[in-house]
Short mmCIF file of C-alpha atoms in Angstrom, two decimals:
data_model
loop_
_atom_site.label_atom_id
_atom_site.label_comp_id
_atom_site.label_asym_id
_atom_site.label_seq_id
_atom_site.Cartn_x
_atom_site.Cartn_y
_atom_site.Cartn_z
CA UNK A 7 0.00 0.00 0.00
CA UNK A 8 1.21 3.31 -1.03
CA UNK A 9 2.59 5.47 1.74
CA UNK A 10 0.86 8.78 1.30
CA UNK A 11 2.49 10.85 3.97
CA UNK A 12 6.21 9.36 2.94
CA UNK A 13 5.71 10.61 -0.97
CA UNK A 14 4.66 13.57 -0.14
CA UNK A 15 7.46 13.92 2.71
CA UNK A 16 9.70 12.97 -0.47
CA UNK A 17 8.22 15.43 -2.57
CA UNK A 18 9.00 18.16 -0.21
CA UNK A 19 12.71 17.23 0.46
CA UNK A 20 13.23 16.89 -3.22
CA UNK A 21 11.88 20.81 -3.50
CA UNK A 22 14.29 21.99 -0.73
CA UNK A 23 16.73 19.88 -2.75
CA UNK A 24 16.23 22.02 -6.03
CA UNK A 25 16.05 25.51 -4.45
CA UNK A 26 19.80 24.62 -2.85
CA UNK A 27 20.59 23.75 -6.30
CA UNK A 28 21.79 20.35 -5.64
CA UNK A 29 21.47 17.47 -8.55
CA UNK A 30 23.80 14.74 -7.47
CA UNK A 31 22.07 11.94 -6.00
CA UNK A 32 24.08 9.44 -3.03
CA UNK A 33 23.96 5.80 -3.29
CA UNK A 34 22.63 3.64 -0.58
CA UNK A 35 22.76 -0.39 -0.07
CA UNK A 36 25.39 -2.80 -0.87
CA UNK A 37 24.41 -2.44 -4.40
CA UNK A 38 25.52 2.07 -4.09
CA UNK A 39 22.39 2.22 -5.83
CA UNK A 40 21.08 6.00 -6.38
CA UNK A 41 18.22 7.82 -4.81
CA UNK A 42 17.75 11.36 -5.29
CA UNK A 43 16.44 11.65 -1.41
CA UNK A 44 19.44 11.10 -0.97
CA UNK A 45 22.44 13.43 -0.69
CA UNK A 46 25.99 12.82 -2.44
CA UNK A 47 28.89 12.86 0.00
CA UNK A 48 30.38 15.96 -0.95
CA UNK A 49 27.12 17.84 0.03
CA UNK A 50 26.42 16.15 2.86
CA UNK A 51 29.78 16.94 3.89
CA UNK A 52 29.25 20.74 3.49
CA UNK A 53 25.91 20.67 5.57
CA UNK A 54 23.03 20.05 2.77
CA UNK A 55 21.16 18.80 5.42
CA UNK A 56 20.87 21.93 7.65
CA UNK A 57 19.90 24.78 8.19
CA UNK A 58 23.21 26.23 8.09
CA UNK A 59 23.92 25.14 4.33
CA UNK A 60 26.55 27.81 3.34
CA UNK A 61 26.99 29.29 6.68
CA UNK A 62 30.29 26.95 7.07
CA UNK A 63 31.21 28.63 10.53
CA UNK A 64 27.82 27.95 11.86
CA UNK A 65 27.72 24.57 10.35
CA UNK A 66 31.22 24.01 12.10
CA UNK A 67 29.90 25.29 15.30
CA UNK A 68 26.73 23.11 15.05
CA UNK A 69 29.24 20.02 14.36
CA UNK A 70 31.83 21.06 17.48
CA UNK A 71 28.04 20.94 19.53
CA UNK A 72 27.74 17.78 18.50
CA UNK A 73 31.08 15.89 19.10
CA UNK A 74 31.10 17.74 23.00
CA UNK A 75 27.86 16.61 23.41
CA UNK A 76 28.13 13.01 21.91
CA UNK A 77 31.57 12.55 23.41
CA UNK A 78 32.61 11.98 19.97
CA UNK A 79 32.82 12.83 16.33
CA UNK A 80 29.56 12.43 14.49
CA UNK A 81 29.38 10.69 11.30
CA UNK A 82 27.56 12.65 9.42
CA UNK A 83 28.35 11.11 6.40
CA UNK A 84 26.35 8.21 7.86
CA UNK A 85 23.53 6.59 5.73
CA UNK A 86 20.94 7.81 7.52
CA UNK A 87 22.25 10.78 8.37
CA UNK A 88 22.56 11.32 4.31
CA UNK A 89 18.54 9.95 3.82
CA UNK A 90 16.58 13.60 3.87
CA UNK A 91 13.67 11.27 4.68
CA UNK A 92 14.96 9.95 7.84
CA UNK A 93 14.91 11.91 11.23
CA UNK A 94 18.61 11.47 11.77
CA UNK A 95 19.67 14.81 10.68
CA UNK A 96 16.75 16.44 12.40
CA UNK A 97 17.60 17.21 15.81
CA UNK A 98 20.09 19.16 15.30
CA UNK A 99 18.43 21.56 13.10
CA UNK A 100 15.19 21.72 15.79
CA UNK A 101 17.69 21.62 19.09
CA UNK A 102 21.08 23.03 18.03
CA UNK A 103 19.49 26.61 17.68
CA UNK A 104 17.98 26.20 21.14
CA UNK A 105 21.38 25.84 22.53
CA UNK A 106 22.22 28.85 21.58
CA UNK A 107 19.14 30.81 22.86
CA UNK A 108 20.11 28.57 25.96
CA UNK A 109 23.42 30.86 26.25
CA UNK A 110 22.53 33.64 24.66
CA UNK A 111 18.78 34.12 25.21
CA UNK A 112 18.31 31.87 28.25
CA UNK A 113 14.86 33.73 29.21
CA UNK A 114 13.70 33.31 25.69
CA UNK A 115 14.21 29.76 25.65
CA UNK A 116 12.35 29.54 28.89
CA UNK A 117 9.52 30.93 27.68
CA UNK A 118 9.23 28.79 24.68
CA UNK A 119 9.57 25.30 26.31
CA UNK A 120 7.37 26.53 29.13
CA UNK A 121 4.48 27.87 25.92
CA UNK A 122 5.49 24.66 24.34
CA UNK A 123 4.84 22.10 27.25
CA UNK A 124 2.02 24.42 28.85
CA UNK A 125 -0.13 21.53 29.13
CA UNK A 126 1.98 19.85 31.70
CA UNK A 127 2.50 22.84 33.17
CA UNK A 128 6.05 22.71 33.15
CA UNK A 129 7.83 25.75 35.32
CA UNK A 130 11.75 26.63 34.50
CA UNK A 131 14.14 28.43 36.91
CA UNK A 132 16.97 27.42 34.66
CA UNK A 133 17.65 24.99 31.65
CA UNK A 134 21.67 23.65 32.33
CA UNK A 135 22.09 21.61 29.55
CA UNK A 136 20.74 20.52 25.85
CA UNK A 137 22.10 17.55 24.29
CA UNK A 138 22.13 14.93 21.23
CA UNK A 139 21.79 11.44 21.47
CA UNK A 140 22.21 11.22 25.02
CA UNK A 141 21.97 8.63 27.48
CA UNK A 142 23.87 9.72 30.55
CA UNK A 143 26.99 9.80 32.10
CA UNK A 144 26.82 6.24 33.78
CA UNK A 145 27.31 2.84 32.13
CA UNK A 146 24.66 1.28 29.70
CA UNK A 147 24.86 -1.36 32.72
CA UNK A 148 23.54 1.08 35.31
CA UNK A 149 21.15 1.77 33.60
CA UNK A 150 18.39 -0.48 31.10
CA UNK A 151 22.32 -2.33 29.50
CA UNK A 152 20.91 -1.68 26.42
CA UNK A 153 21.58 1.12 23.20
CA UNK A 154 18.73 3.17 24.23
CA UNK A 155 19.43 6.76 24.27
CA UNK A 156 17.56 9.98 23.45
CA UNK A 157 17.67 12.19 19.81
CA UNK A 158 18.16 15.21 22.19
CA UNK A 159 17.73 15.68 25.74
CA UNK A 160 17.24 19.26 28.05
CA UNK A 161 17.71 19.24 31.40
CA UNK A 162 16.62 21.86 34.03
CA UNK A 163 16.26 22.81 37.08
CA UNK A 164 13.61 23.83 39.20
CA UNK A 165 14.25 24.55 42.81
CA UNK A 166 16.28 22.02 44.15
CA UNK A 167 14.61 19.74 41.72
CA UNK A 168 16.99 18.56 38.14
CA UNK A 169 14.76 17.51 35.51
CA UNK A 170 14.63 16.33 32.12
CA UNK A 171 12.97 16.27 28.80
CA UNK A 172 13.70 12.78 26.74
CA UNK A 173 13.20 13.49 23.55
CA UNK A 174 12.40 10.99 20.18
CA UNK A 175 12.24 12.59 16.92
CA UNK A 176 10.02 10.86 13.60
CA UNK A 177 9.77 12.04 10.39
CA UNK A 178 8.46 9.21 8.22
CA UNK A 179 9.47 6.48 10.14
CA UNK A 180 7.26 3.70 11.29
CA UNK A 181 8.19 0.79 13.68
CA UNK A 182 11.80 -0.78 13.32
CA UNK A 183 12.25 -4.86 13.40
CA UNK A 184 12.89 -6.39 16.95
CA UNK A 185 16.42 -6.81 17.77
CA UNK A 186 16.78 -10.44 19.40
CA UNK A 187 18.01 -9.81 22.68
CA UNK A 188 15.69 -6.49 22.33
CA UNK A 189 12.67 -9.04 21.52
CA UNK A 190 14.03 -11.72 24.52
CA UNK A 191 13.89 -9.26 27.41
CA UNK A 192 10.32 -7.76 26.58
CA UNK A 193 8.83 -10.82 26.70
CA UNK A 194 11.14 -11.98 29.76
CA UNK A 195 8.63 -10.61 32.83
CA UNK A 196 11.44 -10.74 35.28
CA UNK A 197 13.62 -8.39 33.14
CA UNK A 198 14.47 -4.70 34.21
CA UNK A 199 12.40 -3.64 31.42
CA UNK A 200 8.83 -5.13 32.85
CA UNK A 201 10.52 -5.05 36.19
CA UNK A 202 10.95 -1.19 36.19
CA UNK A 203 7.31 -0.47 34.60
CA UNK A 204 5.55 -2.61 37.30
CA UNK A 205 7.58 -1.08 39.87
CA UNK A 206 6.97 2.88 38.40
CA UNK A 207 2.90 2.57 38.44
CA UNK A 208 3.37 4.46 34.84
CA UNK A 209 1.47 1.81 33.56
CA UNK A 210 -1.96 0.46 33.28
CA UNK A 211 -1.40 -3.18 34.90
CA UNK A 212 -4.07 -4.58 32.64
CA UNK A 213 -2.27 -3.37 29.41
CA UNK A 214 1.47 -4.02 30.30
CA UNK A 215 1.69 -6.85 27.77
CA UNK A 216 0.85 -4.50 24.97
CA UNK A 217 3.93 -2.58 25.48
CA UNK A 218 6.13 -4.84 24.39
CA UNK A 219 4.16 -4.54 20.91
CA UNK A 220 6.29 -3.40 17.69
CA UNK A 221 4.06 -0.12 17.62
CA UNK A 222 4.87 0.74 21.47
CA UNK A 223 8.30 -0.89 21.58
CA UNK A 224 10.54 2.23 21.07
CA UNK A 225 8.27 4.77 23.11
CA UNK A 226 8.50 2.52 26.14
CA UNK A 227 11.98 2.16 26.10
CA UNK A 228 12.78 5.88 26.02
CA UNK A 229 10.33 6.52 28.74
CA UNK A 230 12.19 3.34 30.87
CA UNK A 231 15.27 5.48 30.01
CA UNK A 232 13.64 8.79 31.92
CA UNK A 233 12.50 6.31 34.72
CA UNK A 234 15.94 4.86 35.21
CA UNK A 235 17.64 8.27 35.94
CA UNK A 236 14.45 8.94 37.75
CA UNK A 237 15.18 5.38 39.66
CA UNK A 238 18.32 5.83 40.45
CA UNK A 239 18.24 10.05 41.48
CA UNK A 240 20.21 11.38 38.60
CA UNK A 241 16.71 13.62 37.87
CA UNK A 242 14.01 13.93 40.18
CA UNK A 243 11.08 14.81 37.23
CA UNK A 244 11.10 13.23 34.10
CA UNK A 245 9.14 14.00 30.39
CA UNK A 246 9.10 11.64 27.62
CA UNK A 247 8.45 13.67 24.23
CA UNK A 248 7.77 11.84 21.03
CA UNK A 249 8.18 14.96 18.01
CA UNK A 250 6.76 13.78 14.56
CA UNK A 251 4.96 16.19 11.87
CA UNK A 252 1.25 15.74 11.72
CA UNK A 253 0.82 13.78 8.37
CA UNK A 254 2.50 11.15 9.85
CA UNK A 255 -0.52 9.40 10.82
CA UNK A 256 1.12 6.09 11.91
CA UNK A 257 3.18 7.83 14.61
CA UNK A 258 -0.02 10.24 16.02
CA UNK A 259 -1.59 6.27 16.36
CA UNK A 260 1.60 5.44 18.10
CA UNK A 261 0.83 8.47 20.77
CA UNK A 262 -2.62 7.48 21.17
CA UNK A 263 -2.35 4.32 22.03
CA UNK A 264 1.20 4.49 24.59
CA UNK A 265 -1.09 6.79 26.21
CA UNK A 266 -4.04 4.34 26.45
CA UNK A 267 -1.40 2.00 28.45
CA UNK A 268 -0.23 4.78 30.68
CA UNK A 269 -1.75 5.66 33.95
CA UNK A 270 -3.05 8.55 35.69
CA UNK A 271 0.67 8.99 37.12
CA UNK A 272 2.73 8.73 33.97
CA UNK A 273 -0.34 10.17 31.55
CA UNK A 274 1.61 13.55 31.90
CA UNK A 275 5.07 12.71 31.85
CA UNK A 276 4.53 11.35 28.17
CA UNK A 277 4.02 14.36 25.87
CA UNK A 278 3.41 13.86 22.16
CA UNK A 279 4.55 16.83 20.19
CA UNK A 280 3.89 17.62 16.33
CA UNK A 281 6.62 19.46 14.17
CA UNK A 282 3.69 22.38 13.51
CA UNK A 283 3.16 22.93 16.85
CA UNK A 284 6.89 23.00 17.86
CA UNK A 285 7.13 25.62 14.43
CA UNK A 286 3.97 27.67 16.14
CA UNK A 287 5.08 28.22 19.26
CA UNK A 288 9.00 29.49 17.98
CA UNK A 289 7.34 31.90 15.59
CA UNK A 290 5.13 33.24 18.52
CA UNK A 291 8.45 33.12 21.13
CA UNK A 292 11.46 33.96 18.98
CA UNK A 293 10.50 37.15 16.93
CA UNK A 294 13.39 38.85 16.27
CA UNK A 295 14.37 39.09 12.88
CA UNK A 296 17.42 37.18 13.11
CA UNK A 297 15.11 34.02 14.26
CA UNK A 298 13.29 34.49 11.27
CA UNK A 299 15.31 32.24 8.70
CA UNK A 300 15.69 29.71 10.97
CA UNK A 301 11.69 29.47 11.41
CA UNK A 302 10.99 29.95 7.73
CA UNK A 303 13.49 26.87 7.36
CA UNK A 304 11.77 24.33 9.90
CA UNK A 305 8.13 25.77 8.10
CA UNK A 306 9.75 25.13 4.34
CA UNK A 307 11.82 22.12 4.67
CA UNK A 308 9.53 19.87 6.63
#
C-alpha cells in the first residue's frame, strides 16, 4: 500500500533539494544504488542537510556541539544521516538553535519550552544543559544495558529539583524490526524492562503486555530510560516527548495508544509533540528578525 504521507514527505525534500541547487544523488545499499532523497557525500559533507547550508562557521559550530555533546565525532556522512527522509539529521536543526538561545537568550528559551509544554505545566528556573543522542553519564549497565538513548535531551532545574525532557524525533518512520536480545527481554517478565514499569505505576497493569508490541516498543523504552535516571536520582522529574509532523498518521496512532497504556501517574510525563506545533510556538516566542530564517526553514523544509 502506497505510503501517502512518505511521498509527499519525499516530494517536499526533493523541492528543498532544487532551491539549494543540488542534482547529485548518493547511493545507498550494498548495491551504491542512487536515490535522489538522498544526498551525495560531498554535500552532505558541506551541511546540505541543515539549516546552516553555506553558513560553514555555523555549520562548524553546530558540528563542534555535537562531538562535546556526543563525546565523539559524528558521522555525518552516515547513511541515515545522508537519507533527507529519515529523522537522523533532524535534531540538530530543531535543538542546536535552542542551545544557543540557551546561552545567549536563556529567558527566551524559557519561555518557549514553558508555551510549548504548557499543558503539563512545566515551570523553568533554569535549563543547564541541551544535548544529542544522550543517554547519561553512567554505564549502559547502570542503567536499562541496552543502546537506548535519546535524539536530544534538556535538562533543568527547578528549585532544588533537576529535571529532564527525553526526547524521540520521527519524520516518516514507522516501527523498526525487533532486535533479538531487544525481543528476549520484553517478553522476559522478570527483566528490568517489565521489572521497572511494574515497579513505576506508569502503567496500566491490565495493558502491560501490549507494550512490548512493535508499535509501542521504542516509546517505552525511552520513557524506561527517563524512569531509570528517575530510579536511580540522577533527575528527580522526568518528560518523555515523542516529536513527529502531523501527516505522519502512523506515529499520532503510536501516541494514542502508549497513552491508552499509561496511567493517571505517567499520563503527563509522556508528551506527544507535532513538528507544527513546535514551528507555532518558535514563531510566537522567537520574533526577532534574526530568528526568522531559521523558522521559515523548519516551516519550508519539513
Amino acid at each position: 500500500m502506497k505510503d501517502v504521507w512518505k511521498e509527499n514527505a519525499k516530494s517536499k525534500q526533493l523541492e528543498y533539494k532544487h532551491r539549494l541547487g543540488l542534482t547529485a544523488s548518493g547511493t545507498w545499499g550494498k548495491d551504491k544504488i542512487e536515490y535522489p532523497h538522498i544526498l551525495e557525500d560531498e554535500d552532505a559533507k558541506n551541511g546540505a542537510n541543515f539549516y546552516c547550508y553555506k553558513d560553514q562557521e555555523e555549520w562548524k559550530r553546530l558540528q563542534d556541539w555535537a562531538k562535546r555533546s556526543n563525546g565523539k565525532k559524528v558521522n555525518f556522512l552516515g547513511a541515515g544521516m545522508k537519507n533527507m527522509l529519515r529523522s537522523e539529521h533532524i535534531p540538530y536543526n530543531l535543538f542546536y538553535p535552542l542551545e544557543k538561545f540557551r546561552k545567549d537568550n536563556p529567558q527566551m528559551l524559557k519561555q518557549f519550552l514553558e508555551e510549548l509544554f504548557k499543558k503539563q505545566n512545566i515551570s523553568i528556573d533554569k535549563i543547564t544543559q541541551i544535548k544529542i543522542e544522550y543517554v547519561s553519564g553512567r554505564s549502559r549497565k547502570e542503567l536499562l544495558n541496552d543502546n537506548t538513548s535519546f535524539d536530544a535531551y534538556i535538562e533543568y532545574k527547578k528549585r532544588n529539583d533537576t529535571c529532564g525532557l527525553g526526547i524521540e524525533v520521527k519524520y516518516t518512520e514507522k516501527s523498526y524490526p525487533y532486535g533479538a536480545t531487544e525481543k528476549k527481554r520484553m517478553f522476559d517478565d522478570d527483566s528490568e524492562y517489565n521489572l521497572l514499569s511494574k515497579k513505576s505505576g506508569y502503567y496500566r497493569e491490565e495493558k502491560l503486555h501490549k507494550l512490548r508490541s512493535k508499535i509501542l516498543k521504542q516509546p517505552w523504552r525511552n520513557h524506561l530510560l527517563g524512569l531509570k535516571l528517575l530510579e536511580l536520582n540522577e533527575i528527580q522529574k522526568f518528560y518523555s516527548v515523542h516529536i513527529y509532523p502531523e501527516g505522519n498518521k502512523y506515529q499520532a496512532k503510536v501516541c494514542d495508544e502508549y497513552i491508552n497504556c499509561l496511567s493517571d501517574k505517567g499520563k503527563n510525563t509522556f508528551v506527544p509533540v507535532t513538528f507544527e506545533r513546535f514551528v507555532e510556538v518558535a514563531d510566537k516566542v522567537f520574533t526577532k528578525p534574526e530568528n526568522k530564517n531559521w523558522i521559515d526553514y523548519l516551516k519550508r523544509r519539513y
